[in-house]
Amino acid sequence: MPPHENTLRVGVQLHPQHTELDQLRTAWREADALGVDSIWTWDHFLPHHGDPAGNHFECWSLLSAMAVETSRATIGPLVSCTAFRNPHVLADMARTVDQLSGGRLVLGLGAGWFEAEHTEYGIPFPGPAERVDAFAAAIAAVKERLGKLNPGPAGPLPLLIGGAGRRRTLELVAREADWWNWYGWASEDPVADFRELNGVLDQWCERVGRDPGEVARTVMVNPDQLPLVEGFAEAGAVHVVLSLAAPYDLRQVEELLKVREALGSGPGRAS
């Protein structure tokens, strides 16, 4: 979906924790058949709520399977932590998954926030400023490597950046990203906060000399925030993703699809 189109697309993020692989595989196949525009998972190594010793599966291994078991929705990590892998290797992984999917990957990237998994896996977890510095360097390295790979990505491979840091993160979004994602799970007024941050991103785009319309604005919501989807669309969101835990009640996805239809946005693959 070109960022400037005034249409709403919808997707689902399937939590890869406290679940079984068969449940996950069934959920992404069924979501694809329902007609969602995007299917995502997250990039963590440990459960970050519920039983900390519960089941958990690795992001990019899942995306490889998702790439060959779905056929129409875009797929991607929401988001992949650049601290976990050499960024040149990450670019190669993303290119390969994009090829497996027939060009349907969106490369979602973030700086990381969950200290416990860094500690458990022996990955450094510096302060916020250092993490953002490393994140910016990783984005540059990913883009450099994508330009060298043979073959390159099969599709457009948009870059999504997730986060809400007004100074560093949104500046990076304005300079580097095709999509921006915000997740206001702790916000008292999520729509108002998204609208304000959307305006901050517009200002950064103007400062760095970029057309704000080139950055697609996306929002992730919890099931209890489904009544807010129309408000997010009015505030500038072009893509809304439902964050869904196991056992993956896809009736909630169907509710989101009904909102898409009510707003006049028929099914179509984002790109």
Short mmCIF file of C-alpha atoms in Angstrom, two decimals:
data_model
loop_
_atom_site.label_atom_id
_atom_site.label_comp_id
_atom_site.label_asym_id
_atom_site.label_seq_id
_atom_site.Cartn_x
_atom_site.Cartn_y
_atom_site.Cartn_z
CA MET A 1 0.00 0.00 0.00
CA PRO A 2 1.57 3.29 -0.98
CA PRO A 3 1.72 5.48 2.15
CA HIS A 4 -0.28 8.30 0.57
CA GLU A 5 -3.41 6.26 -0.14
CA ASN A 6 -6.37 7.15 2.06
CA THR A 7 -7.30 3.56 2.81
CA LEU A 8 -7.13 1.45 5.95
CA ARG A 9 -5.30 -1.85 6.00
CA VAL A 10 -5.43 -4.29 8.91
CA GLY A 11 -3.25 -7.04 10.27
CA VAL A 12 -2.58 -9.34 13.20
CA GLN A 13 0.49 -9.93 15.34
CA LEU A 14 0.59 -13.50 16.68
CA HIS A 15 2.44 -13.77 19.98
CA PRO A 16 5.03 -16.59 19.79
CA GLN A 17 4.83 -17.26 23.54
CA HIS A 18 2.71 -19.60 25.70
CA THR A 19 1.70 -21.49 22.57
CA GLU A 20 2.54 -24.53 20.45
CA LEU A 21 3.93 -24.46 16.93
CA ASP A 22 0.83 -26.14 15.51
CA GLN A 23 -1.33 -23.39 17.04
CA LEU A 24 0.81 -20.68 15.50
CA ARG A 25 0.90 -22.29 12.07
CA THR A 26 -2.85 -22.82 12.04
CA ALA A 27 -3.44 -19.20 13.14
CA TRP A 28 -1.33 -17.61 10.42
CA ARG A 29 -2.81 -19.82 7.70
CA GLU A 30 -6.34 -19.01 8.86
CA ALA A 31 -5.59 -15.29 9.16
CA ASP A 32 -4.24 -15.28 5.61
CA ALA A 33 -7.37 -17.05 4.39
CA LEU A 34 -9.57 -14.50 6.19
CA GLY A 35 -8.02 -11.73 4.09
CA VAL A 36 -5.89 -9.74 6.52
CA ASP A 37 -3.42 -7.39 4.89
CA SER A 38 -0.50 -8.30 7.18
CA ILE A 39 0.64 -11.00 9.61
CA TRP A 40 3.40 -10.38 12.15
CA THR A 41 5.21 -11.91 15.06
CA TRP A 42 7.61 -10.35 17.57
CA ASP A 43 11.34 -10.75 18.09
CA HIS A 44 12.03 -11.81 21.66
CA PHE A 45 13.84 -14.75 23.23
CA LEU A 46 11.78 -15.01 26.43
CA PRO A 47 8.12 -14.53 27.33
CA HIS A 48 7.68 -10.95 28.47
CA HIS A 49 4.42 -11.49 30.29
CA GLY A 50 2.85 -14.50 31.92
CA ASP A 51 5.00 -17.42 33.03
CA PRO A 52 8.64 -16.39 32.38
CA ALA A 53 9.51 -20.08 31.88
CA GLY A 54 6.71 -20.69 29.40
CA ASN A 55 7.01 -21.73 25.77
CA HIS A 56 8.60 -19.26 23.40
CA PHE A 57 9.78 -19.48 19.78
CA GLU A 58 12.32 -17.48 17.75
CA CYS A 59 11.12 -14.82 15.32
CA TRP A 60 13.02 -15.36 12.08
CA SER A 61 12.65 -19.13 12.12
CA LEU A 62 8.90 -18.59 12.37
CA LEU A 63 8.92 -16.01 9.57
CA SER A 64 10.63 -18.48 7.24
CA ALA A 65 7.79 -20.95 7.81
CA MET A 66 5.17 -18.21 7.56
CA ALA A 67 6.65 -17.11 4.24
CA VAL A 68 5.90 -20.46 2.61
CA GLU A 69 2.61 -21.22 4.41
CA THR A 70 0.84 -17.97 3.52
CA SER A 71 0.28 -16.46 0.11
CA ARG A 72 -1.31 -13.01 0.16
CA ALA A 73 -0.67 -11.01 3.34
CA THR A 74 2.54 -9.15 3.95
CA ILE A 75 4.55 -10.68 6.79
CA GLY A 76 7.19 -9.36 9.13
CA PRO A 77 8.66 -8.87 12.59
CA LEU A 78 6.99 -6.23 14.73
CA VAL A 79 9.76 -5.52 15.47
CA SER A 80 13.17 -7.18 15.14
CA CYS A 81 15.77 -6.03 17.67
CA THR A 82 18.93 -4.95 15.86
CA ALA A 83 21.04 -5.72 18.95
CA PHE A 84 20.38 -9.45 18.60
CA ARG A 85 22.15 -10.12 15.30
CA ASN A 86 24.93 -8.73 13.16
CA PRO A 87 23.02 -6.23 10.96
CA HIS A 88 24.63 -7.52 7.76
CA VAL A 89 23.49 -11.04 8.66
CA LEU A 90 20.04 -9.68 9.53
CA ALA A 91 19.79 -8.08 6.09
CA ASP A 92 20.69 -11.40 4.48
CA MET A 93 18.06 -13.20 6.56
CA ALA A 94 15.44 -10.62 5.60
CA ARG A 95 16.32 -10.86 1.91
CA THR A 96 16.02 -14.65 2.04
CA VAL A 97 12.65 -14.59 3.82
CA ASP A 98 11.45 -12.00 1.32
CA GLN A 99 12.44 -14.32 -1.52
CA LEU A 100 10.65 -17.24 0.17
CA SER A 101 7.49 -15.15 0.53
CA GLY A 102 7.48 -13.89 -3.05
CA GLY A 103 8.28 -10.33 -2.01
CA ARG A 104 5.86 -9.91 0.91
CA LEU A 105 8.23 -9.05 3.77
CA VAL A 106 8.13 -5.79 5.74
CA LEU A 107 11.35 -5.41 7.72
CA GLY A 108 10.33 -4.06 11.12
CA LEU A 109 13.25 -2.90 13.26
CA GLY A 110 13.63 -1.61 16.81
CA ALA A 111 16.39 -0.81 19.28
CA GLY A 112 15.30 -3.27 21.99
CA TRP A 113 13.88 -2.71 25.47
CA PHE A 114 13.56 -6.05 27.33
CA GLU A 115 16.68 -6.21 29.49
CA ALA A 116 16.04 -9.71 30.86
CA GLU A 117 16.48 -11.40 27.49
CA HIS A 118 19.71 -9.51 26.81
CA THR A 119 21.05 -10.69 30.15
CA GLU A 120 19.92 -14.28 29.61
CA TYR A 121 21.53 -14.47 26.16
CA GLY A 122 24.70 -12.56 27.01
CA ILE A 123 23.83 -9.58 24.80
CA PRO A 124 24.93 -6.14 26.05
CA PHE A 125 22.18 -3.79 27.19
CA PRO A 126 23.63 -0.26 27.37
CA GLY A 127 21.74 2.89 28.28
CA PRO A 128 19.05 4.42 26.04
CA ALA A 129 21.33 6.85 24.21
CA GLU A 130 23.86 4.13 23.40
CA ARG A 131 21.10 1.79 22.21
CA VAL A 132 19.74 4.40 19.83
CA ASP A 133 23.24 5.14 18.52
CA ALA A 134 23.73 1.43 17.82
CA PHE A 135 20.26 1.24 16.28
CA ALA A 136 21.03 4.04 13.83
CA ALA A 137 24.30 2.36 12.84
CA ALA A 138 22.53 -0.97 12.38
CA ILE A 139 19.90 0.55 10.07
CA ALA A 140 22.67 1.98 7.89
CA ALA A 141 24.41 -1.40 7.79
CA VAL A 142 21.19 -3.24 6.91
CA LYS A 143 20.53 -0.88 4.02
CA GLU A 144 24.13 -1.15 2.82
CA ARG A 145 24.04 -4.95 2.80
CA LEU A 146 20.63 -5.13 1.09
CA GLY A 147 22.13 -3.13 -1.76
CA LYS A 148 24.93 -5.67 -2.20
CA LEU A 149 23.09 -8.99 -1.97
CA ASN A 150 22.71 -11.16 -5.06
CA PRO A 151 19.92 -11.76 -5.61
CA GLY A 152 18.35 -8.84 -3.82
CA PRO A 153 14.89 -8.82 -2.23
CA ALA A 154 12.05 -10.17 -4.35
CA GLY A 155 9.74 -7.27 -3.44
CA PRO A 156 9.96 -3.69 -2.24
CA LEU A 157 11.03 -4.78 1.30
CA PRO A 158 9.77 -1.67 3.14
CA LEU A 159 11.59 -0.69 6.32
CA LEU A 160 9.38 -0.17 9.37
CA ILE A 161 10.71 1.46 12.54
CA GLY A 162 8.81 1.03 15.78
CA GLY A 163 8.97 3.46 18.68
CA ALA A 164 7.84 6.76 20.10
CA GLY A 165 10.98 8.63 21.12
CA ARG A 166 10.23 12.19 20.05
CA ARG A 167 13.80 13.26 19.45
CA ARG A 168 15.96 10.38 18.30
CA THR A 169 13.54 7.64 17.20
CA LEU A 170 11.12 9.80 15.22
CA GLU A 171 14.02 11.59 13.58
CA LEU A 172 15.32 8.19 12.43
CA VAL A 173 11.85 7.32 11.16
CA ALA A 174 11.75 10.55 9.15
CA ARG A 175 15.18 9.90 7.66
CA GLU A 176 15.15 6.16 7.10
CA ALA A 177 11.74 4.45 7.32
CA ASP A 178 8.97 3.65 4.89
CA TRP A 179 6.58 2.75 7.71
CA TRP A 180 6.33 3.86 11.34
CA ASN A 181 4.61 1.82 14.04
CA TRP A 182 3.31 2.99 17.41
CA TYR A 183 1.92 0.85 20.23
CA GLY A 184 0.13 2.77 22.97
CA TRP A 185 -0.71 -0.08 25.32
CA ALA A 186 -0.07 2.05 28.43
CA SER A 187 -1.60 5.28 27.15
CA GLU A 188 -4.62 6.81 28.87
CA ASP A 189 -5.79 8.36 25.58
CA PRO A 190 -4.17 6.34 22.79
CA VAL A 191 -5.81 8.13 19.86
CA ALA A 192 -4.84 11.58 21.14
CA ASP A 193 -1.28 10.44 21.84
CA PHE A 194 -0.96 8.89 18.40
CA ARG A 195 -2.29 12.05 16.76
CA GLU A 196 0.25 14.15 18.65
CA LEU A 197 3.19 11.87 17.78
CA ASN A 198 2.01 11.74 14.18
CA GLY A 199 2.35 15.52 14.14
CA VAL A 200 5.83 15.32 15.66
CA LEU A 201 6.84 12.92 12.88
CA ASP A 202 5.48 15.34 10.29
CA GLN A 203 7.68 18.05 11.80
CA TRP A 204 10.75 15.81 11.65
CA CYS A 205 10.03 14.99 8.01
CA GLU A 206 9.91 18.69 7.23
CA ARG A 207 13.19 19.28 9.10
CA VAL A 208 15.06 16.56 7.21
CA GLY A 209 13.56 17.55 3.86
CA ARG A 210 11.25 14.60 3.35
CA ASP A 211 7.62 14.51 2.25
CA PRO A 212 5.64 13.35 5.32
CA GLY A 213 3.37 11.39 2.98
CA GLU A 214 6.24 9.04 2.20
CA VAL A 215 6.05 7.47 5.69
CA ALA A 216 3.08 5.17 6.29
CA ARG A 217 1.68 5.54 9.83
CA THR A 218 0.76 2.26 11.54
CA VAL A 219 -0.63 1.41 14.98
CA MET A 220 -0.72 -1.79 16.99
CA VAL A 221 -3.74 -2.31 19.26
CA ASN A 222 -4.80 -4.78 21.91
CA PRO A 223 -8.17 -6.56 21.61
CA ASP A 224 -9.76 -4.17 24.13
CA GLN A 225 -8.74 -1.24 21.88
CA LEU A 226 -10.68 -2.44 18.84
CA PRO A 227 -13.36 0.26 19.39
CA LEU A 228 -10.59 2.86 18.86
CA VAL A 229 -9.64 1.73 15.35
CA GLU A 230 -11.82 4.24 13.53
CA GLY A 231 -10.35 7.00 15.70
CA PHE A 232 -6.84 5.90 14.81
CA ALA A 233 -7.75 5.98 11.13
CA GLU A 234 -9.12 9.50 11.49
CA ALA A 235 -5.88 10.49 13.25
CA GLY A 236 -3.79 9.32 10.30
CA ALA A 237 -3.21 5.59 10.70
CA VAL A 238 -3.22 3.72 7.39
CA HIS A 239 -2.57 0.29 8.91
CA VAL A 240 -3.83 -1.13 12.23
CA VAL A 241 -2.43 -4.37 13.65
CA LEU A 242 -4.22 -6.41 16.33
CA SER A 243 -1.79 -7.89 18.88
CA LEU A 244 -3.17 -11.34 19.65
CA ALA A 245 -2.14 -13.90 22.26
CA ALA A 246 -2.67 -17.65 22.11
CA PRO A 247 -5.07 -19.37 21.69
CA TYR A 248 -5.56 -16.79 18.90
CA ASP A 249 -9.27 -15.98 18.86
CA LEU A 250 -9.61 -15.02 15.20
CA ARG A 251 -13.14 -13.75 15.80
CA GLN A 252 -11.38 -10.60 17.01
CA VAL A 253 -9.53 -10.43 13.69
CA GLU A 254 -12.89 -10.72 11.93
CA GLU A 255 -14.11 -7.72 13.95
CA LEU A 256 -11.13 -5.73 12.70
CA LEU A 257 -11.86 -6.79 9.14
CA LYS A 258 -15.43 -5.52 9.56
CA VAL A 259 -14.06 -2.11 10.54
CA ARG A 260 -11.89 -2.12 7.42
CA GLU A 261 -14.93 -2.83 5.28
CA ALA A 262 -17.05 -0.22 7.07
CA LEU A 263 -14.42 2.40 6.35
CA GLY A 264 -14.53 1.54 2.67
CA SER A 265 -11.17 -0.20 2.42
CA GLY A 266 -11.59 -3.52 0.69
CA PRO A 267 -9.01 -6.30 0.99
CA GLY A 268 -5.66 -5.60 -0.60
CA ARG A 269 -2.04 -6.37 0.06
CA ALA A 270 0.03 -3.66 1.63
CA SER A 271 3.30 -2.97 -0.09
#
